[in-house]
Coordinates of C-alpha atoms in Angstrom, one line a residue:
M53 CA -57.3 14.9 63.8
S54 CA -57.2 13.4 60.2
E55 CA -59.0 10.3 59.5
P56 CA -56.8 7.2 59.3
T57 CA -56.1 5.8 55.8
I58 CA -54.6 2.5 56.9
D59 CA -56.5 -0.1 59.1
I60 CA -53.4 -1.8 60.7
V61 CA -49.7 -1.0 60.7
A62 CA -47.6 -3.7 62.3
I63 CA -44.0 -3.9 63.4
G64 CA -42.5 -7.3 63.6
N65 CA -39.9 -9.8 62.5
A66 CA -39.4 -10.2 58.8
I67 CA -38.9 -13.9 58.6
V68 CA -39.0 -16.7 56.2
D69 CA -40.2 -20.0 57.5
V70 CA -38.5 -23.2 56.4
L71 CA -40.8 -26.1 57.1
A72 CA -40.1 -29.9 57.3
S73 CA -41.7 -32.9 58.7
A74 CA -40.0 -34.5 61.7
D75 CA -40.8 -37.3 64.1
D76 CA -40.4 -37.0 67.9
A77 CA -37.2 -38.9 67.8
F78 CA -35.6 -36.2 65.7
L79 CA -36.9 -33.5 68.1
T80 CA -35.5 -35.4 71.0
Q81 CA -32.0 -36.0 69.2
H82 CA -31.8 -32.2 68.6
G83 CA -32.9 -31.2 72.2
M84 CA -36.2 -29.7 71.3
S85 CA -39.4 -29.7 73.3
K86 CA -42.3 -30.4 70.9
G87 CA -44.5 -27.5 70.2
S88 CA -42.0 -25.0 71.6
M89 CA -40.3 -22.0 70.2
R90 CA -36.6 -21.2 70.8
L91 CA -34.0 -18.6 69.5
I92 CA -30.9 -20.0 67.8
D93 CA -27.8 -18.6 66.6
A94 CA -26.2 -18.7 63.1
D95 CA -24.2 -21.9 63.7
Q96 CA -27.2 -23.6 65.2
A97 CA -29.3 -22.6 62.2
K98 CA -26.8 -24.0 59.8
G99 CA -26.5 -27.3 61.6
L100 CA -30.3 -27.8 62.1
Y101 CA -30.9 -26.8 58.3
D102 CA -28.4 -29.5 57.2
A103 CA -30.1 -32.1 59.5
M104 CA -33.7 -31.3 58.4
G105 CA -35.3 -33.3 55.7
S106 CA -36.7 -31.9 52.5
A107 CA -38.0 -28.5 53.3
R108 CA -40.2 -25.7 51.8
E109 CA -39.7 -22.0 52.2
I110 CA -42.8 -19.8 53.1
S111 CA -42.7 -16.1 54.2
G112 CA -43.7 -15.9 57.9
G113 CA -43.2 -13.7 60.9
S114 CA -46.0 -13.3 63.4
A115 CA -47.1 -9.8 62.6
A116 CA -46.5 -10.1 59.0
N117 CA -48.7 -13.3 58.9
T118 CA -51.4 -11.3 60.7
L119 CA -51.2 -8.5 58.0
A120 CA -51.4 -11.1 55.2
G121 CA -54.6 -12.4 56.8
A122 CA -56.1 -8.9 57.3
A123 CA -55.2 -8.0 53.9
S124 CA -57.0 -11.1 52.5
L125 CA -60.1 -9.8 54.4
G126 CA -59.9 -6.6 52.6
A127 CA -58.1 -4.4 55.2
K128 CA -55.4 -1.8 54.2
C129 CA -52.2 -2.7 55.9
A130 CA -48.6 -1.7 56.2
F131 CA -45.6 -3.6 57.6
I132 CA -42.4 -2.3 59.2
G133 CA -39.7 -4.9 59.6
Q134 CA -36.0 -5.4 58.5
V135 CA -34.7 -7.8 55.9
A136 CA -31.2 -8.1 54.5
T137 CA -30.1 -7.7 50.8
D138 CA -30.1 -11.4 50.2
Q139 CA -32.4 -14.1 48.5
L140 CA -34.5 -14.6 51.7
G141 CA -35.0 -10.8 51.9
E142 CA -36.3 -10.7 48.4
V143 CA -38.6 -13.7 49.0
F144 CA -40.0 -11.9 52.1
T145 CA -40.5 -8.6 50.3
H146 CA -42.1 -10.2 47.2
D147 CA -44.5 -12.3 49.3
I148 CA -45.8 -9.6 51.6
R149 CA -46.3 -7.2 48.8
A150 CA -48.0 -9.8 46.7
Q151 CA -50.5 -10.1 49.7
G152 CA -51.4 -6.5 49.1
V153 CA -49.5 -5.2 52.2
T154 CA -47.4 -2.1 51.9
F155 CA -43.8 -2.8 52.8
V156 CA -41.2 0.0 52.2
T157 CA -38.6 -0.5 54.9
P158 CA -35.2 -0.5 53.2
A159 CA -33.2 -3.8 53.1
R160 CA -29.9 -3.5 55.0
E161 CA -26.5 -4.6 53.8
L162 CA -25.5 -6.4 57.1
E163 CA -23.3 -9.4 57.9
A164 CA -26.5 -10.8 59.4
P165 CA -28.8 -12.4 56.8
T166 CA -32.6 -12.2 56.7
A167 CA -34.2 -13.9 59.6
R168 CA -35.4 -17.5 59.2
C169 CA -37.5 -19.9 61.3
L170 CA -36.8 -23.5 60.9
I171 CA -40.0 -25.3 61.7
L172 CA -40.3 -29.0 62.4
V173 CA -43.9 -30.2 61.8
S174 CA -45.0 -33.3 63.5
E175 CA -47.5 -35.8 62.2
D176 CA -50.3 -34.4 64.5
G177 CA -49.6 -30.8 63.0
Q178 CA -47.7 -29.5 66.0
R179 CA -44.9 -27.2 65.1
T180 CA -41.6 -26.8 66.9
M181 CA -39.8 -23.6 66.0
N182 CA -36.2 -22.7 66.0
T183 CA -35.7 -19.0 65.0
Y184 CA -32.5 -17.3 64.0
L185 CA -33.4 -13.5 64.1
G186 CA -30.6 -12.2 61.8
A187 CA -31.2 -8.9 60.2
A188 CA -34.6 -8.6 61.9
Q189 CA -33.1 -7.7 65.2
Y190 CA -31.5 -4.7 63.8
L191 CA -34.6 -2.7 62.9
P192 CA -33.6 0.9 63.6
Q193 CA -35.7 3.7 65.1
D194 CA -35.5 5.8 61.8
A195 CA -37.5 3.0 60.1
I196 CA -40.6 4.2 62.0
V197 CA -42.2 6.9 59.9
E198 CA -44.5 9.1 61.9
A199 CA -47.1 9.5 58.9
E200 CA -47.4 5.8 58.6
I201 CA -48.0 5.3 62.1
A202 CA -50.4 8.3 62.6
N203 CA -52.5 7.1 59.6
A204 CA -53.3 3.8 60.9
K205 CA -56.4 2.9 63.1
V206 CA -54.3 0.3 65.0
L207 CA -50.6 -0.1 65.6
L208 CA -49.8 -3.8 66.2
L209 CA -46.6 -4.7 67.9
E210 CA -45.0 -8.2 67.9
G211 CA -43.9 -9.5 71.2
Y212 CA -41.0 -11.6 69.7
L213 CA -39.4 -8.4 68.5
W214 CA -39.2 -6.9 72.1
D215 CA -36.3 -9.2 72.9
P216 CA -33.4 -7.3 70.8
A217 CA -32.7 -3.8 72.0
E218 CA -32.6 -1.9 68.7
P219 CA -36.2 -2.8 67.5
R220 CA -37.5 -2.4 71.1
E221 CA -36.6 1.2 71.0
A222 CA -38.1 1.5 67.6
M223 CA -41.4 0.1 68.9
K224 CA -41.3 2.5 71.9
R225 CA -40.9 5.4 69.3
A226 CA -44.0 4.1 67.5
I227 CA -46.1 3.8 70.5
R228 CA -45.4 7.6 71.3
M229 CA -46.4 8.5 67.8
A230 CA -49.6 6.4 67.7
K231 CA -50.6 7.8 71.2
A232 CA -49.9 11.4 70.0
A233 CA -52.2 10.8 67.0
G234 CA -54.9 9.2 69.1
R235 CA -54.6 5.6 67.6
K236 CA -55.0 2.4 69.3
V237 CA -51.9 0.2 70.2
A238 CA -52.2 -3.6 70.2
L239 CA -49.6 -6.0 71.6
G240 CA -49.3 -9.7 70.6
V241 CA -47.4 -11.4 73.3
S242 CA -46.1 -14.0 70.9
A243 CA -44.8 -16.6 73.2
V244 CA -44.3 -17.5 77.0
F245 CA -40.6 -16.8 76.8
C246 CA -41.3 -13.1 75.9
I247 CA -43.4 -13.0 79.2
L248 CA -40.6 -14.6 81.2
N249 CA -37.9 -12.3 79.7
H250 CA -39.9 -9.1 79.7
R251 CA -42.8 -9.4 82.2
A252 CA -41.8 -6.3 84.0
D253 CA -41.7 -4.2 80.7
F254 CA -45.0 -5.6 79.5
L255 CA -46.7 -4.8 82.9
A256 CA -45.2 -1.3 83.1
M257 CA -46.6 -0.6 79.5
L258 CA -50.0 -2.0 80.5
D259 CA -50.0 0.1 83.7
A260 CA -49.0 3.2 81.8
G261 CA -51.9 2.8 79.4
D262 CA -49.5 2.3 76.3
I263 CA -51.4 -0.8 75.3
D264 CA -55.1 -0.7 74.3
I265 CA -55.5 -4.3 72.9
L266 CA -53.8 -7.4 74.2
F267 CA -53.6 -10.7 72.3
A268 CA -52.4 -13.7 74.5
N269 CA -53.0 -17.3 74.5
E270 CA -53.9 -19.2 77.7
E271 CA -50.4 -20.1 78.7
E272 CA -49.3 -16.5 78.0
V273 CA -52.0 -14.8 80.1
L274 CA -51.3 -17.2 83.0
A275 CA -47.7 -16.2 82.9
L276 CA -48.4 -12.5 82.6
A277 CA -50.7 -12.7 85.6
G278 CA -48.4 -15.0 87.6
T279 CA -51.2 -17.5 88.4
E280 CA -52.3 -20.9 87.5
N281 CA -56.0 -19.9 87.6
F282 CA -57.3 -18.9 84.2
D283 CA -60.3 -16.9 85.3
E284 CA -57.9 -14.9 87.7
A285 CA -55.5 -14.4 84.9
V286 CA -58.1 -13.1 82.5
A287 CA -59.5 -10.7 85.1
F288 CA -56.0 -9.5 85.9
A289 CA -55.1 -8.8 82.3
A290 CA -58.5 -7.4 81.4
S291 CA -58.3 -4.8 84.1
K292 CA -55.1 -3.3 82.5
V293 CA -56.4 -2.9 78.9
E294 CA -59.4 -1.8 77.0
L295 CA -59.7 -5.0 75.1
L296 CA -58.3 -8.4 76.0
V297 CA -58.4 -11.3 73.4
T298 CA -57.2 -14.8 74.7
T299 CA -57.1 -17.9 72.5
R300 CA -57.3 -21.4 74.1
G301 CA -56.6 -23.7 71.2
A302 CA -59.2 -26.4 70.8
D303 CA -61.3 -24.8 73.5
G304 CA -61.9 -21.6 71.5
A305 CA -61.3 -18.1 72.6
I306 CA -62.6 -15.3 74.7
A307 CA -62.7 -11.5 74.6
V308 CA -63.2 -8.9 77.4
A309 CA -64.0 -5.3 76.9
G310 CA -65.6 -2.7 79.1
G311 CA -67.2 -5.3 81.3
E312 CA -68.5 -7.4 78.4
T313 CA -67.2 -10.9 77.9
A314 CA -67.8 -13.0 74.8
S315 CA -66.6 -16.5 73.8
V316 CA -66.6 -18.7 70.8
P317 CA -65.7 -22.4 70.3
A318 CA -62.8 -23.3 68.0
E319 CA -64.0 -23.6 64.4
P320 CA -64.5 -27.2 63.2
I321 CA -61.8 -28.6 61.0
E322 CA -61.5 -32.0 59.2
K323 CA -57.7 -32.4 59.8
I324 CA -55.0 -30.2 61.4
V325 CA -52.0 -30.2 59.1
D326 CA -49.7 -27.4 60.5
T327 CA -50.6 -25.1 63.4
T328 CA -48.0 -22.6 62.4
G329 CA -49.6 -19.1 62.3
A330 CA -53.0 -20.2 64.0
G331 CA -52.7 -17.3 66.6
D332 CA -51.5 -14.9 63.9
L333 CA -54.4 -15.5 61.6
F334 CA -56.8 -15.4 64.7
S335 CA -55.5 -11.9 65.4
A336 CA -56.0 -11.0 61.7
G337 CA -59.7 -11.9 61.8
F338 CA -60.4 -10.4 65.1
L339 CA -58.7 -7.1 64.3
V340 CA -60.5 -6.7 60.9
G341 CA -63.8 -7.1 62.8
Y342 CA -62.6 -4.7 65.4
V343 CA -61.5 -1.9 63.0
N344 CA -64.8 -2.4 61.1
G345 CA -66.9 -2.0 64.3
K346 CA -68.0 -5.5 64.7
G347 CA -69.1 -6.8 68.0
L348 CA -66.9 -9.1 70.3
E349 CA -68.5 -12.3 69.4
E350 CA -68.5 -11.6 65.6
S351 CA -64.9 -10.5 65.7
L352 CA -64.0 -13.7 67.6
R353 CA -65.8 -15.8 65.1
M354 CA -63.8 -14.1 62.2
G355 CA -60.6 -14.9 64.1
A356 CA -61.7 -18.5 64.7
I357 CA -62.5 -19.1 60.9
A358 CA -59.2 -17.5 59.8
A359 CA -57.2 -19.7 62.2
A360 CA -59.0 -22.8 61.1
E361 CA -58.1 -22.1 57.4
V362 CA -54.4 -21.6 58.1
I363 CA -54.0 -24.8 60.2
S364 CA -55.5 -26.8 57.3
H365 CA -52.4 -26.5 55.2
W366 CA -48.7 -25.9 55.4
G367 CA -47.4 -22.5 56.2
A368 CA -48.8 -19.4 58.2
R369 CA -50.3 -17.5 55.3
P370 CA -53.9 -17.9 54.0
E371 CA -54.3 -19.9 50.7
V372 CA -57.9 -18.9 50.1
A373 CA -59.6 -15.5 50.1
L374 CA -60.5 -15.0 53.7
D375 CA -63.1 -12.4 53.0
K376 CA -65.2 -14.9 50.9
L377 CA -64.7 -17.7 53.3
I378 CA -65.8 -15.7 56.3
A379 CA -68.8 -14.2 54.4
E380 CA -69.9 -17.8 53.6
K381 CA -69.4 -19.1 57.2
L382 CA -71.1 -16.1 58.8
G383 CA -73.9 -16.0 56.2

């Protein structure tokens, strides 16, 4: 078996985030639950965009954000996702390549435009997300190139992308390729609704040994286990994977692997500006620690530091060199 030349290859939604400030009254007026994420159609996306205040556009997408963070930590990364031949597609492509991530999936000329996530950011930094998947939900199986999958230490799958049928089949193909090459497969659950919609699928993959590393926040791991007891949920999920990583917001994070459990508190931060991408960047820091053979606690610290950086400003991509920041923090 050849040595991998890529640290992380990820498959996910190619999305541009459109962010604007909003108060609770605006959220209520438009039928949103503060801090939630929902899928919307093209007409809803247009109506909400027209109603939003002054906005800024920043490339996003859960797995793509993770790779941007990992690349900032010096990891070699590649992204697979679908954009359309439009302005936002060009924005996404430029931004992810500028982060040092390889991205060669051809843009498609479809009626559906490049995906966008309309994010309303509250005064306390909470983000309420409204996602129109557009072209992202048409990622074809032939976009999965065996050499790219086989050459990566870790294949990272974005739970959000399990919803539409076409990319789901593409990810199944990638899992088969990664397993055949002896590589690790990681799944980021992404959101509780992904569990609610696909719990049977996810459990079947876990039971089949398709997933080696599972990233889930507290709410997601409870939903996956079907319990309200956090310790029970962690024990349930940890029994099904080699490595479980669970974030708990202000309460920090834990990791469980091979009978070992480690935990870290949340990294101190002066002010939370925008929590968009916190989990994505946590995964970035942790995965870079993992692929470089760091222990659970150090990998968790790397994740916590990366997450704290991204919630200190608008947008879900790092604005400083994370490798230098983490080197300073870890001494």
